[in-house]
Amino acid sequence: MTKTVVAFGDPKAQKKWSGGLFIDITKKSYFDRKFIGTSDEYAIQRLTDLESEAGDTITYDLSVQLRNKPTYGDARLEGKEESLRFASDQLKIDQMRHGVSAGGKMSRKRTAHNMRQIGKNRLSDYWSKFNDQMVFIYLSGSRGINEDFIETVEWTGHAENPIEAPDNDHILYGGDANSKATIDATDIMSRSLIERAQVKARMMSAKDPKNANMMPIQINGEAHYVMVMSPYQEHDLRTNDAGGWLEIQKAAATAEGKANPIFKGGLGMINNTVLHSHEWAIRFKDYGADQNVQAGRALFMGRQAGVIAFGSAGGFRYTWTEETKDHGNEPVVASGVIAGVKKTRFNGRDYGVISVDTAAKDPNNAA
């Protein structure tokens, strides 16, 4: 049977390879695999608005619970119905593009199919990495000092969505510290700090019911939170509670709903808070009174900690284009996406995430 070969640059390749690129990006993305979904019950909600284009603003609803008293006995309910409350937030989406070139010599060594496959592999690596790094930056409210990020430390965000620092009600500090300046090298990640974060999240609504509360992720009827910390913070937690680490791991392994994606690859669980670590969690080097303490920011997340939104790009989430330069000598593959990321906010406060800042340094560096 004759095999159909689609020439490099043929428009018919767009649909196949743009779809394949999107699938690969989703599989490779850390947040996509575990925490992103289309409903407001996920830690990060994905909004897909195929009518929106670059530069548009997307409005979305935040989960707000009913609060009014019930009607008792035969008392009339009519006129007492509670209006559904829809707190809302907005984010903007805009275009981002990136491309790869095979160069002159490579064009004589690679077939069109190989060029596409290599391009798809590299671009899916690139976009999954960039998207994950954007989520870490936006939810943390800071670019940090992370050396391997694609964007520089001067980056101020994408699509005019501001990178917003956590408010005072949505940040905790390790040990006995109560601010960035009061953290010292001993104020590290601990079981006690994680339990404090969970208590804070659970009691927000009880103490301040008029403001939107931090809602947990429901799994098989059980309420869970998620914490993503840096490997340095993970190391401190392990070594600080070596005797209890097996208990932490066992709690996740035996939990109801352990097949849910938020458990996959997790470190363990403390009081229904599922623990994870990732090398792209935001790090700092200017904490403490003398601004010389290395620190990390863990993300303690409930529902709708953030949103990622996509617009239409020719009917596909990611575009795929092929062309040749230098009179046909240099094949180039490019992809683009119309998207935006934002930490959810309500009344000027963070909504579904608490930042947990601790001293956190490389255990292999004596300095």
mmCIF file of C-alpha atoms in Angstrom:
data_model
loop_
_atom_site.group_PDB
_atom_site.id
_atom_site.type_symbol
_atom_site.label_atom_id
_atom_site.label_comp_id
_atom_site.label_asym_id
_atom_site.label_seq_id
_atom_site.Cartn_x
_atom_site.Cartn_y
_atom_site.Cartn_z
ATOM 1 C CA MET A 1 0.000 0.000 0.000
ATOM 2 C CA THR A 2 1.403 3.369 -1.014
ATOM 3 C CA LYS A 3 2.234 5.634 1.908
ATOM 4 C CA THR A 4 0.999 9.205 1.599
ATOM 5 C CA VAL A 5 3.757 11.719 2.230
ATOM 6 C CA VAL A 6 2.654 15.243 3.082
ATOM 7 C CA ALA A 7 5.325 17.630 1.866
ATOM 8 C CA PHE A 8 6.954 19.973 4.350
ATOM 9 C CA GLY A 9 4.967 23.202 4.453
ATOM 10 C CA ASP A 10 1.735 21.604 3.234
ATOM 11 C CA PRO A 11 -1.286 23.142 5.078
ATOM 12 C CA LYS A 12 -2.747 19.638 5.535
ATOM 13 C CA ALA A 13 -0.098 19.009 8.184
ATOM 14 C CA GLN A 14 -1.520 21.745 10.418
ATOM 15 C CA LYS A 15 -4.470 19.833 11.854
ATOM 16 C CA LYS A 16 -2.590 16.607 12.545
ATOM 17 C CA TRP A 17 0.504 18.115 14.083
ATOM 18 C CA SER A 18 -1.185 20.893 16.049
ATOM 19 C CA GLY A 19 -3.431 18.284 17.664
ATOM 20 C CA GLY A 20 -0.482 16.028 18.419
ATOM 21 C CA LEU A 21 1.445 18.939 19.891
ATOM 22 C CA PHE A 22 -1.422 19.775 22.264
ATOM 23 C CA ILE A 23 -1.679 16.159 23.453
ATOM 24 C CA ASP A 24 2.049 15.959 24.129
ATOM 25 C CA ILE A 25 2.099 19.273 26.018
ATOM 26 C CA THR A 26 -0.747 18.096 28.250
ATOM 27 C CA LYS A 27 1.020 14.806 28.993
ATOM 28 C CA LYS A 28 4.293 16.525 29.857
ATOM 29 C CA SER A 29 2.925 19.408 31.926
ATOM 30 C CA TYR A 30 3.286 18.904 35.684
ATOM 31 C CA PHE A 31 0.194 20.920 36.546
ATOM 32 C CA ASP A 32 -1.907 19.473 33.712
ATOM 33 C CA ARG A 33 -1.272 15.911 34.842
ATOM 34 C CA LYS A 34 -2.294 16.506 38.452
ATOM 35 C CA PHE A 35 -4.129 19.702 39.230
ATOM 36 C CA ILE A 36 -5.829 21.227 36.159
ATOM 37 C CA GLY A 37 -9.430 20.570 35.090
ATOM 38 C CA THR A 38 -12.319 22.345 33.416
ATOM 39 C CA SER A 39 -14.545 22.704 36.498
ATOM 40 C CA ASP A 40 -14.118 24.914 39.557
ATOM 41 C CA GLU A 41 -13.475 21.820 41.681
ATOM 42 C CA TYR A 42 -9.834 21.601 40.594
ATOM 43 C CA ALA A 43 -6.856 23.387 42.118
ATOM 44 C CA ILE A 44 -6.380 25.145 38.789
ATOM 45 C CA GLN A 45 -9.330 25.672 36.481
ATOM 46 C CA ARG A 46 -8.878 25.550 32.711
ATOM 47 C CA LEU A 47 -11.066 27.993 30.794
ATOM 48 C CA THR A 48 -11.490 27.386 27.074
ATOM 49 C CA ASP A 49 -13.330 30.138 25.247
ATOM 50 C CA LEU A 50 -13.188 29.455 21.523
ATOM 51 C CA GLU A 51 -14.795 32.816 20.787
ATOM 52 C CA SER A 52 -11.967 34.755 22.402
ATOM 53 C CA GLU A 53 -8.960 36.050 20.530
ATOM 54 C CA ALA A 54 -5.639 37.601 21.467
ATOM 55 C CA GLY A 55 -6.047 40.621 23.733
ATOM 56 C CA ASP A 56 -9.489 39.615 24.995
ATOM 57 C CA THR A 57 -10.583 39.512 28.637
ATOM 58 C CA ILE A 58 -12.284 36.405 30.040
ATOM 59 C CA THR A 59 -14.545 36.679 33.100
ATOM 60 C CA TYR A 60 -15.035 33.600 35.276
ATOM 61 C CA ASP A 61 -16.989 32.762 38.429
ATOM 62 C CA LEU A 62 -15.555 31.810 41.804
ATOM 63 C CA SER A 63 -17.171 29.186 44.004
ATOM 64 C CA VAL A 64 -19.288 30.903 46.681
ATOM 65 C CA GLN A 65 -21.411 28.887 49.109
ATOM 66 C CA LEU A 66 -25.023 29.547 50.200
ATOM 67 C CA ARG A 67 -25.208 31.262 53.613
ATOM 68 C CA ASN A 68 -28.797 32.210 54.501
ATOM 69 C CA LYS A 69 -30.855 30.489 57.214
ATOM 70 C CA PRO A 70 -33.364 27.745 56.231
ATOM 71 C CA THR A 71 -37.133 28.271 56.391
ATOM 72 C CA TYR A 72 -38.634 26.251 59.260
ATOM 73 C CA GLY A 73 -41.957 24.405 59.523
ATOM 74 C CA ASP A 74 -44.828 25.879 57.513
ATOM 75 C CA ALA A 75 -43.347 29.351 57.336
ATOM 76 C CA ARG A 76 -43.547 30.713 53.796
ATOM 77 C CA LEU A 77 -40.430 30.176 51.700
ATOM 78 C CA GLU A 78 -41.687 32.440 48.921
ATOM 79 C CA GLY A 79 -39.747 35.667 48.863
ATOM 80 C CA LYS A 80 -36.978 34.220 51.008
ATOM 81 C CA GLU A 81 -35.122 32.371 48.275
ATOM 82 C CA GLU A 82 -31.411 33.053 48.432
ATOM 83 C CA SER A 83 -29.932 34.638 45.368
ATOM 84 C CA LEU A 84 -27.072 32.666 43.902
ATOM 85 C CA ARG A 85 -23.919 34.616 44.613
ATOM 86 C CA PHE A 86 -21.343 34.739 41.887
ATOM 87 C CA ALA A 87 -18.079 36.336 42.839
ATOM 88 C CA SER A 88 -16.082 36.857 39.675
ATOM 89 C CA ASP A 89 -12.565 37.559 38.507
ATOM 90 C CA GLN A 90 -11.011 38.334 35.144
ATOM 91 C CA LEU A 91 -7.896 37.566 33.195
ATOM 92 C CA LYS A 92 -6.604 38.531 29.793
ATOM 93 C CA ILE A 93 -5.285 36.249 27.088
ATOM 94 C CA ASP A 94 -2.755 37.050 24.405
ATOM 95 C CA GLN A 95 -0.657 35.337 21.793
ATOM 96 C CA MET A 96 2.656 33.601 22.437
ATOM 97 C CA ARG A 97 4.731 31.931 19.726
ATOM 98 C CA HIS A 98 7.939 29.963 19.443
ATOM 99 C CA GLY A 99 9.701 28.184 16.613
ATOM 100 C CA VAL A 100 12.541 25.809 15.786
ATOM 101 C CA SER A 101 14.839 25.807 12.780
ATOM 102 C CA ALA A 102 16.634 22.778 11.346
ATOM 103 C CA GLY A 103 19.368 24.845 9.759
ATOM 104 C CA GLY A 104 20.815 24.316 6.302
ATOM 105 C CA LYS A 105 22.723 21.087 6.843
ATOM 106 C CA MET A 106 19.956 19.379 8.774
ATOM 107 C CA SER A 107 17.497 20.034 5.981
ATOM 108 C CA ARG A 108 19.478 17.659 3.794
ATOM 109 C CA LYS A 109 19.557 14.916 6.433
ATOM 110 C CA ARG A 110 15.985 14.875 7.755
ATOM 111 C CA THR A 111 12.776 13.865 6.062
ATOM 112 C CA ALA A 112 9.693 16.046 6.439
ATOM 113 C CA HIS A 113 8.211 13.534 8.908
ATOM 114 C CA ASN A 114 11.359 13.475 11.036
ATOM 115 C CA MET A 115 11.492 17.257 11.057
ATOM 116 C CA ARG A 116 7.906 17.391 12.294
ATOM 117 C CA GLN A 117 8.469 14.728 14.939
ATOM 118 C CA ILE A 118 11.598 16.399 16.260
ATOM 119 C CA GLY A 119 9.894 19.793 16.162
ATOM 120 C CA LYS A 120 6.867 18.436 18.034
ATOM 121 C CA ASN A 121 9.073 16.859 20.699
ATOM 122 C CA ARG A 122 11.079 20.019 21.270
ATOM 123 C CA LEU A 123 8.103 22.389 21.163
ATOM 124 C CA SER A 124 6.017 20.229 23.508
ATOM 125 C CA ASP A 125 8.944 20.196 25.947
ATOM 126 C CA TYR A 126 9.204 23.960 25.607
ATOM 127 C CA TRP A 127 5.514 24.834 26.022
ATOM 128 C CA SER A 128 4.900 22.416 28.900
ATOM 129 C CA LYS A 129 7.914 23.892 30.688
ATOM 130 C CA PHE A 130 6.914 27.484 29.992
ATOM 131 C CA ASN A 131 3.294 26.934 31.061
ATOM 132 C CA ASP A 132 4.312 25.222 34.308
ATOM 133 C CA GLN A 133 6.778 27.974 35.119
ATOM 134 C CA MET A 134 4.086 30.601 34.474
ATOM 135 C CA VAL A 135 1.741 28.847 36.889
ATOM 136 C CA PHE A 136 4.409 28.709 39.597
ATOM 137 C CA ILE A 137 5.220 32.401 39.122
ATOM 138 C CA TYR A 138 1.615 33.616 39.106
ATOM 139 C CA LEU A 139 0.406 31.486 42.015
ATOM 140 C CA SER A 140 3.489 32.413 44.047
ATOM 141 C CA GLY A 141 3.154 36.080 43.185
ATOM 142 C CA SER A 142 6.855 36.332 42.381
ATOM 143 C CA ARG A 143 9.395 35.379 39.711
ATOM 144 C CA GLY A 144 11.953 34.470 42.373
ATOM 145 C CA ILE A 145 15.574 33.636 41.555
ATOM 146 C CA ASN A 146 15.049 30.264 39.833
ATOM 147 C CA GLU A 147 18.001 29.985 37.495
ATOM 148 C CA ASP A 148 16.523 27.664 34.851
ATOM 149 C CA PHE A 149 13.353 29.631 34.078
ATOM 150 C CA ILE A 150 12.769 30.697 30.490
ATOM 151 C CA GLU A 151 11.793 34.223 31.506
ATOM 152 C CA THR A 152 14.292 36.468 33.291
ATOM 153 C CA VAL A 153 13.959 37.744 36.858
ATOM 154 C CA GLU A 154 12.716 41.069 35.453
ATOM 155 C CA TRP A 155 9.630 39.436 33.893
ATOM 156 C CA THR A 156 6.395 41.196 34.895
ATOM 157 C CA GLY A 157 3.893 38.737 33.436
ATOM 158 C CA HIS A 158 1.952 37.944 30.272
ATOM 159 C CA ALA A 159 -1.076 39.576 28.647
ATOM 160 C CA GLU A 160 -1.220 42.422 31.183
ATOM 161 C CA ASN A 161 -2.141 39.986 33.959
ATOM 162 C CA PRO A 162 -0.166 41.300 36.951
ATOM 163 C CA ILE A 163 1.984 39.042 39.104
ATOM 164 C CA GLU A 164 0.426 39.775 42.509
ATOM 165 C CA ALA A 165 2.200 39.152 45.806
ATOM 166 C CA PRO A 166 0.209 37.264 48.460
ATOM 167 C CA ASP A 167 -1.852 39.417 50.813
ATOM 168 C CA ASN A 168 -1.247 39.318 54.558
ATOM 169 C CA ASP A 169 -4.108 36.872 55.164
ATOM 170 C CA HIS A 170 -2.735 34.332 52.691
ATOM 171 C CA ILE A 171 0.878 33.884 53.737
ATOM 172 C CA LEU A 172 2.572 31.935 56.528
ATOM 173 C CA TYR A 173 6.203 31.785 57.624
ATOM 174 C CA GLY A 174 8.287 28.964 59.027
ATOM 175 C CA GLY A 175 9.201 28.611 62.690
ATOM 176 C CA ASP A 176 8.571 31.687 64.810
ATOM 177 C CA ALA A 177 8.991 34.121 61.907
ATOM 178 C CA ASN A 178 6.132 36.465 61.037
ATOM 179 C CA SER A 179 7.612 38.285 58.053
ATOM 180 C CA LYS A 180 10.228 38.040 55.346
ATOM 181 C CA ALA A 181 12.666 40.051 57.460
ATOM 182 C CA THR A 182 12.286 37.873 60.567
ATOM 183 C CA ILE A 183 13.025 34.527 58.903
ATOM 184 C CA ASP A 184 16.320 32.993 59.966
ATOM 185 C CA ALA A 185 18.070 29.811 58.862
ATOM 186 C CA THR A 186 16.241 27.691 61.464
ATOM 187 C CA ASP A 187 12.726 28.611 60.259
ATOM 188 C CA ILE A 188 12.389 25.607 57.956
ATOM 189 C CA MET A 189 9.550 23.464 56.603
ATOM 190 C CA SER A 190 7.936 21.291 59.266
ATOM 191 C CA ARG A 191 4.895 19.169 59.967
ATOM 192 C CA SER A 192 3.665 21.790 62.410
ATOM 193 C CA LEU A 193 3.780 24.490 59.726
ATOM 194 C CA ILE A 194 1.773 22.362 57.281
ATOM 195 C CA GLU A 195 -0.829 21.719 59.976
ATOM 196 C CA ARG A 196 -0.971 25.466 60.693
ATOM 197 C CA ALA A 197 -1.662 26.121 57.011
ATOM 198 C CA GLN A 198 -4.500 23.611 57.001
ATOM 199 C CA VAL A 199 -6.059 25.116 60.135
ATOM 200 C CA LYS A 200 -5.802 28.580 58.596
ATOM 201 C CA ALA A 201 -7.492 27.432 55.381
ATOM 202 C CA ARG A 202 -10.295 25.588 57.189
ATOM 203 C CA MET A 203 -11.073 28.466 59.544
ATOM 204 C CA MET A 204 -11.068 31.342 57.043
ATOM 205 C CA SER A 205 -14.794 31.159 56.415
ATOM 206 C CA ALA A 206 -15.639 30.496 60.066
ATOM 207 C CA LYS A 207 -13.802 33.640 61.181
ATOM 208 C CA ASP A 208 -14.734 35.886 58.259
ATOM 209 C CA PRO A 209 -17.882 34.483 56.559
ATOM 210 C CA LYS A 210 -18.570 37.574 54.455
ATOM 211 C CA ASN A 211 -15.421 37.042 52.438
ATOM 212 C CA ALA A 212 -14.877 34.197 50.010
ATOM 213 C CA ASN A 213 -13.351 31.252 51.844
ATOM 214 C CA MET A 214 -10.660 28.829 50.755
ATOM 215 C CA MET A 215 -12.532 25.701 49.722
ATOM 216 C CA PRO A 216 -10.893 22.256 49.781
ATOM 217 C CA ILE A 217 -10.764 19.828 46.871
ATOM 218 C CA GLN A 218 -13.399 17.128 47.344
ATOM 219 C CA ILE A 219 -12.333 13.550 46.568
ATOM 220 C CA ASN A 220 -14.782 10.731 47.296
ATOM 221 C CA GLY A 221 -16.483 12.945 49.853
ATOM 222 C CA GLU A 222 -13.224 13.765 51.633
ATOM 223 C CA ALA A 223 -11.856 17.309 51.796
ATOM 224 C CA HIS A 224 -8.225 17.654 50.711
ATOM 225 C CA TYR A 225 -5.681 20.389 50.228
ATOM 226 C CA VAL A 226 -2.481 20.200 48.206
ATOM 227 C CA MET A 227 0.931 21.610 49.058
ATOM 228 C CA VAL A 228 3.701 21.899 46.453
ATOM 229 C CA MET A 229 7.099 22.744 47.938
ATOM 230 C CA SER A 230 10.664 22.957 46.681
ATOM 231 C CA PRO A 231 13.022 19.951 46.988
ATOM 232 C CA TYR A 232 15.003 21.950 49.566
ATOM 233 C CA GLN A 233 11.865 22.345 51.678
ATOM 234 C CA GLU A 234 11.105 18.659 51.156
ATOM 235 C CA HIS A 235 14.573 17.751 52.430
ATOM 236 C CA ASP A 236 14.061 19.863 55.541
ATOM 237 C CA LEU A 237 10.679 18.245 56.192
ATOM 238 C CA ARG A 238 12.090 14.728 55.794
ATOM 239 C CA THR A 239 15.112 15.271 58.020
ATOM 240 C CA ASN A 240 13.165 17.300 60.581
ATOM 241 C CA ASP A 241 10.588 14.514 61.017
ATOM 242 C CA ALA A 242 12.527 11.388 60.063
ATOM 243 C CA GLY A 243 10.619 9.215 62.511
ATOM 244 C CA GLY A 244 7.243 10.275 61.175
ATOM 245 C CA TRP A 245 8.065 10.133 57.468
ATOM 246 C CA LEU A 246 6.828 6.561 57.044
ATOM 247 C CA GLU A 247 3.532 7.595 58.626
ATOM 248 C CA ILE A 248 3.257 10.515 56.175
ATOM 249 C CA GLN A 249 3.819 8.183 53.200
ATOM 250 C CA LYS A 250 1.433 5.552 54.544
ATOM 251 C CA ALA A 251 -1.349 8.120 54.993
ATOM 252 C CA ALA A 252 -1.355 8.845 51.252
ATOM 253 C CA ALA A 253 -0.999 5.197 50.223
ATOM 254 C CA THR A 254 -4.068 4.163 52.230
ATOM 255 C CA ALA A 255 -6.228 7.242 51.624
ATOM 256 C CA GLU A 256 -9.699 7.134 50.127
ATOM 257 C CA GLY A 257 -9.418 8.427 46.583
ATOM 258 C CA LYS A 258 -5.721 7.568 46.320
ATOM 259 C CA ALA A 259 -6.202 6.929 42.586
ATOM 260 C CA ASN A 260 -7.031 10.609 42.061
ATOM 261 C CA PRO A 261 -4.347 12.480 40.080
ATOM 262 C CA ILE A 262 -3.514 14.781 43.016
ATOM 263 C CA PHE A 263 -1.991 11.764 44.795
ATOM 264 C CA LYS A 264 0.173 10.607 41.876
ATOM 265 C CA GLY A 265 3.844 11.221 42.495
ATOM 266 C CA GLY A 266 3.080 12.710 45.894
ATOM 267 C CA LEU A 267 5.422 12.628 48.873
ATOM 268 C CA GLY A 268 2.718 11.654 51.334
ATOM 269 C CA MET A 269 -0.128 13.218 53.284
ATOM 270 C CA ILE A 270 -0.480 15.118 56.557
ATOM 271 C CA ASN A 271 -4.037 15.517 57.882
ATOM 272 C CA ASN A 272 -5.621 15.322 54.400
ATOM 273 C CA THR A 273 -3.037 17.685 52.894
ATOM 274 C CA VAL A 274 -1.375 15.898 49.972
ATOM 275 C CA LEU A 275 2.304 16.818 49.714
ATOM 276 C CA HIS A 276 4.303 17.306 46.532
ATOM 277 C CA SER A 277 7.645 18.829 45.633
ATOM 278 C CA HIS A 278 8.889 20.325 42.380
ATOM 279 C CA GLU A 279 12.153 21.928 41.346
ATOM 280 C CA TRP A 280 10.321 24.961 39.929
ATOM 281 C CA ALA A 281 8.764 26.014 43.220
ATOM 282 C CA ILE A 282 9.837 29.626 43.690
ATOM 283 C CA ARG A 283 13.064 30.326 45.589
ATOM 284 C CA PHE A 284 14.609 33.476 47.062
ATOM 285 C CA LYS A 285 17.980 34.556 48.472
ATOM 286 C CA ASP A 286 17.177 37.835 50.253
ATOM 287 C CA TYR A 287 15.206 36.845 53.367
ATOM 288 C CA GLY A 288 16.165 37.640 56.942
ATOM 289 C CA ALA A 289 17.241 40.817 58.692
ATOM 290 C CA ASP A 290 20.434 40.977 56.619
ATOM 291 C CA GLN A 291 18.708 39.825 53.408
ATOM 292 C CA ASN A 292 21.036 36.847 53.090
ATOM 293 C CA VAL A 293 18.824 33.884 54.026
ATOM 294 C CA GLN A 294 17.922 31.477 51.210
ATOM 295 C CA ALA A 295 14.200 30.709 51.201
ATOM 296 C CA GLY A 296 11.482 28.833 49.354
ATOM 297 C CA ARG A 297 7.786 29.450 48.804
ATOM 298 C CA ALA A 298 5.485 26.435 48.993
ATOM 299 C CA LEU A 299 1.972 26.647 47.550
ATOM 300 C CA PHE A 300 -0.835 25.425 49.809
ATOM 301 C CA MET A 301 -3.797 25.072 47.442
ATOM 302 C CA GLY A 302 -7.514 24.445 47.617
ATOM 303 C CA ARG A 303 -10.043 24.814 44.802
ATOM 304 C CA GLN A 304 -9.537 27.493 42.153
ATOM 305 C CA ALA A 305 -6.119 28.570 43.363
ATOM 306 C CA GLY A 306 -5.542 29.799 39.833
ATOM 307 C CA VAL A 307 -6.886 29.728 36.301
ATOM 308 C CA ILE A 308 -5.349 29.147 32.894
ATOM 309 C CA ALA A 309 -7.368 30.305 29.904
ATOM 310 C CA PHE A 310 -7.108 29.593 26.195
ATOM 311 C CA GLY A 311 -8.610 31.385 23.227
ATOM 312 C CA SER A 312 -9.077 30.302 19.646
ATOM 313 C CA ALA A 313 -6.120 29.917 17.339
ATOM 314 C CA GLY A 314 -7.628 28.866 14.026
ATOM 315 C CA GLY A 315 -9.766 26.256 15.767
ATOM 316 C CA PHE A 316 -6.805 24.703 17.580
ATOM 317 C CA ARG A 317 -5.433 25.408 21.034
ATOM 318 C CA TYR A 318 -1.883 25.374 19.641
ATOM 319 C CA THR A 319 -1.103 26.406 16.079
ATOM 320 C CA TRP A 320 1.366 24.575 13.862
ATOM 321 C CA THR A 321 3.006 26.231 10.871
ATOM 322 C CA GLU A 322 5.753 25.105 8.520
ATOM 323 C CA GLU A 323 7.815 27.113 6.086
ATOM 324 C CA THR A 324 11.242 27.182 4.502
ATOM 325 C CA LYS A 325 13.703 30.046 4.536
ATOM 326 C CA ASP A 326 16.866 30.819 2.605
ATOM 327 C CA HIS A 327 15.378 29.750 -0.746
ATOM 328 C CA GLY A 328 14.156 26.397 0.550
ATOM 329 C CA ASN A 329 17.361 25.500 2.393
ATOM 330 C CA GLU A 330 16.168 26.017 6.002
ATOM 331 C CA PRO A 331 13.000 24.268 7.272
ATOM 332 C CA VAL A 332 11.278 26.045 10.172
ATOM 333 C CA VAL A 333 8.443 24.792 12.397
ATOM 334 C CA ALA A 334 6.584 27.240 14.634
ATOM 335 C CA SER A 335 3.718 26.970 17.091
ATOM 336 C CA GLY A 336 1.640 29.515 18.941
ATOM 337 C CA VAL A 337 -1.053 29.739 21.569
ATOM 338 C CA ILE A 338 -3.496 32.364 22.808
ATOM 339 C CA ALA A 339 -3.483 31.982 26.569
ATOM 340 C CA GLY A 340 -3.273 33.616 29.966
ATOM 341 C CA VAL A 341 -2.583 32.559 33.562
ATOM 342 C CA LYS A 342 -3.684 34.212 36.782
ATOM 343 C CA LYS A 343 -3.924 33.628 40.506
ATOM 344 C CA THR A 344 -7.578 33.949 41.514
ATOM 345 C CA ARG A 345 -8.360 36.995 43.668
ATOM 346 C CA PHE A 346 -11.507 38.239 45.417
ATOM 347 C CA ASN A 347 -11.903 41.653 47.062
ATOM 348 C CA GLY A 348 -8.180 42.276 46.695
ATOM 349 C CA ARG A 349 -7.224 39.042 48.460
ATOM 350 C CA ASP A 350 -5.920 35.705 47.257
ATOM 351 C CA TYR A 351 -8.699 33.169 46.922
ATOM 352 C CA GLY A 352 -7.530 29.548 46.809
ATOM 353 C CA VAL A 353 -3.850 29.548 47.762
ATOM 354 C CA ILE A 354 -1.735 30.274 50.826
ATOM 355 C CA SER A 355 1.968 30.978 50.335
ATOM 356 C CA VAL A 356 4.169 29.194 52.868
ATOM 357 C CA ASP A 357 7.622 30.772 53.122
ATOM 358 C CA THR A 358 10.494 29.059 54.908
ATOM 359 C CA ALA A 359 14.242 29.132 55.037
ATOM 360 C CA ALA A 360 15.381 26.590 52.448
ATOM 361 C CA LYS A 361 18.921 26.075 51.215
ATOM 362 C CA ASP A 362 20.745 23.444 49.195
ATOM 363 C CA PRO A 363 21.753 20.687 51.656
ATOM 364 C CA ASN A 364 24.787 19.967 49.468
ATOM 365 C CA ASN A 365 26.092 23.505 49.821
ATOM 366 C CA ALA A 366 27.840 24.185 53.115
ATOM 367 C CA ALA A 367 27.685 27.957 52.609
#
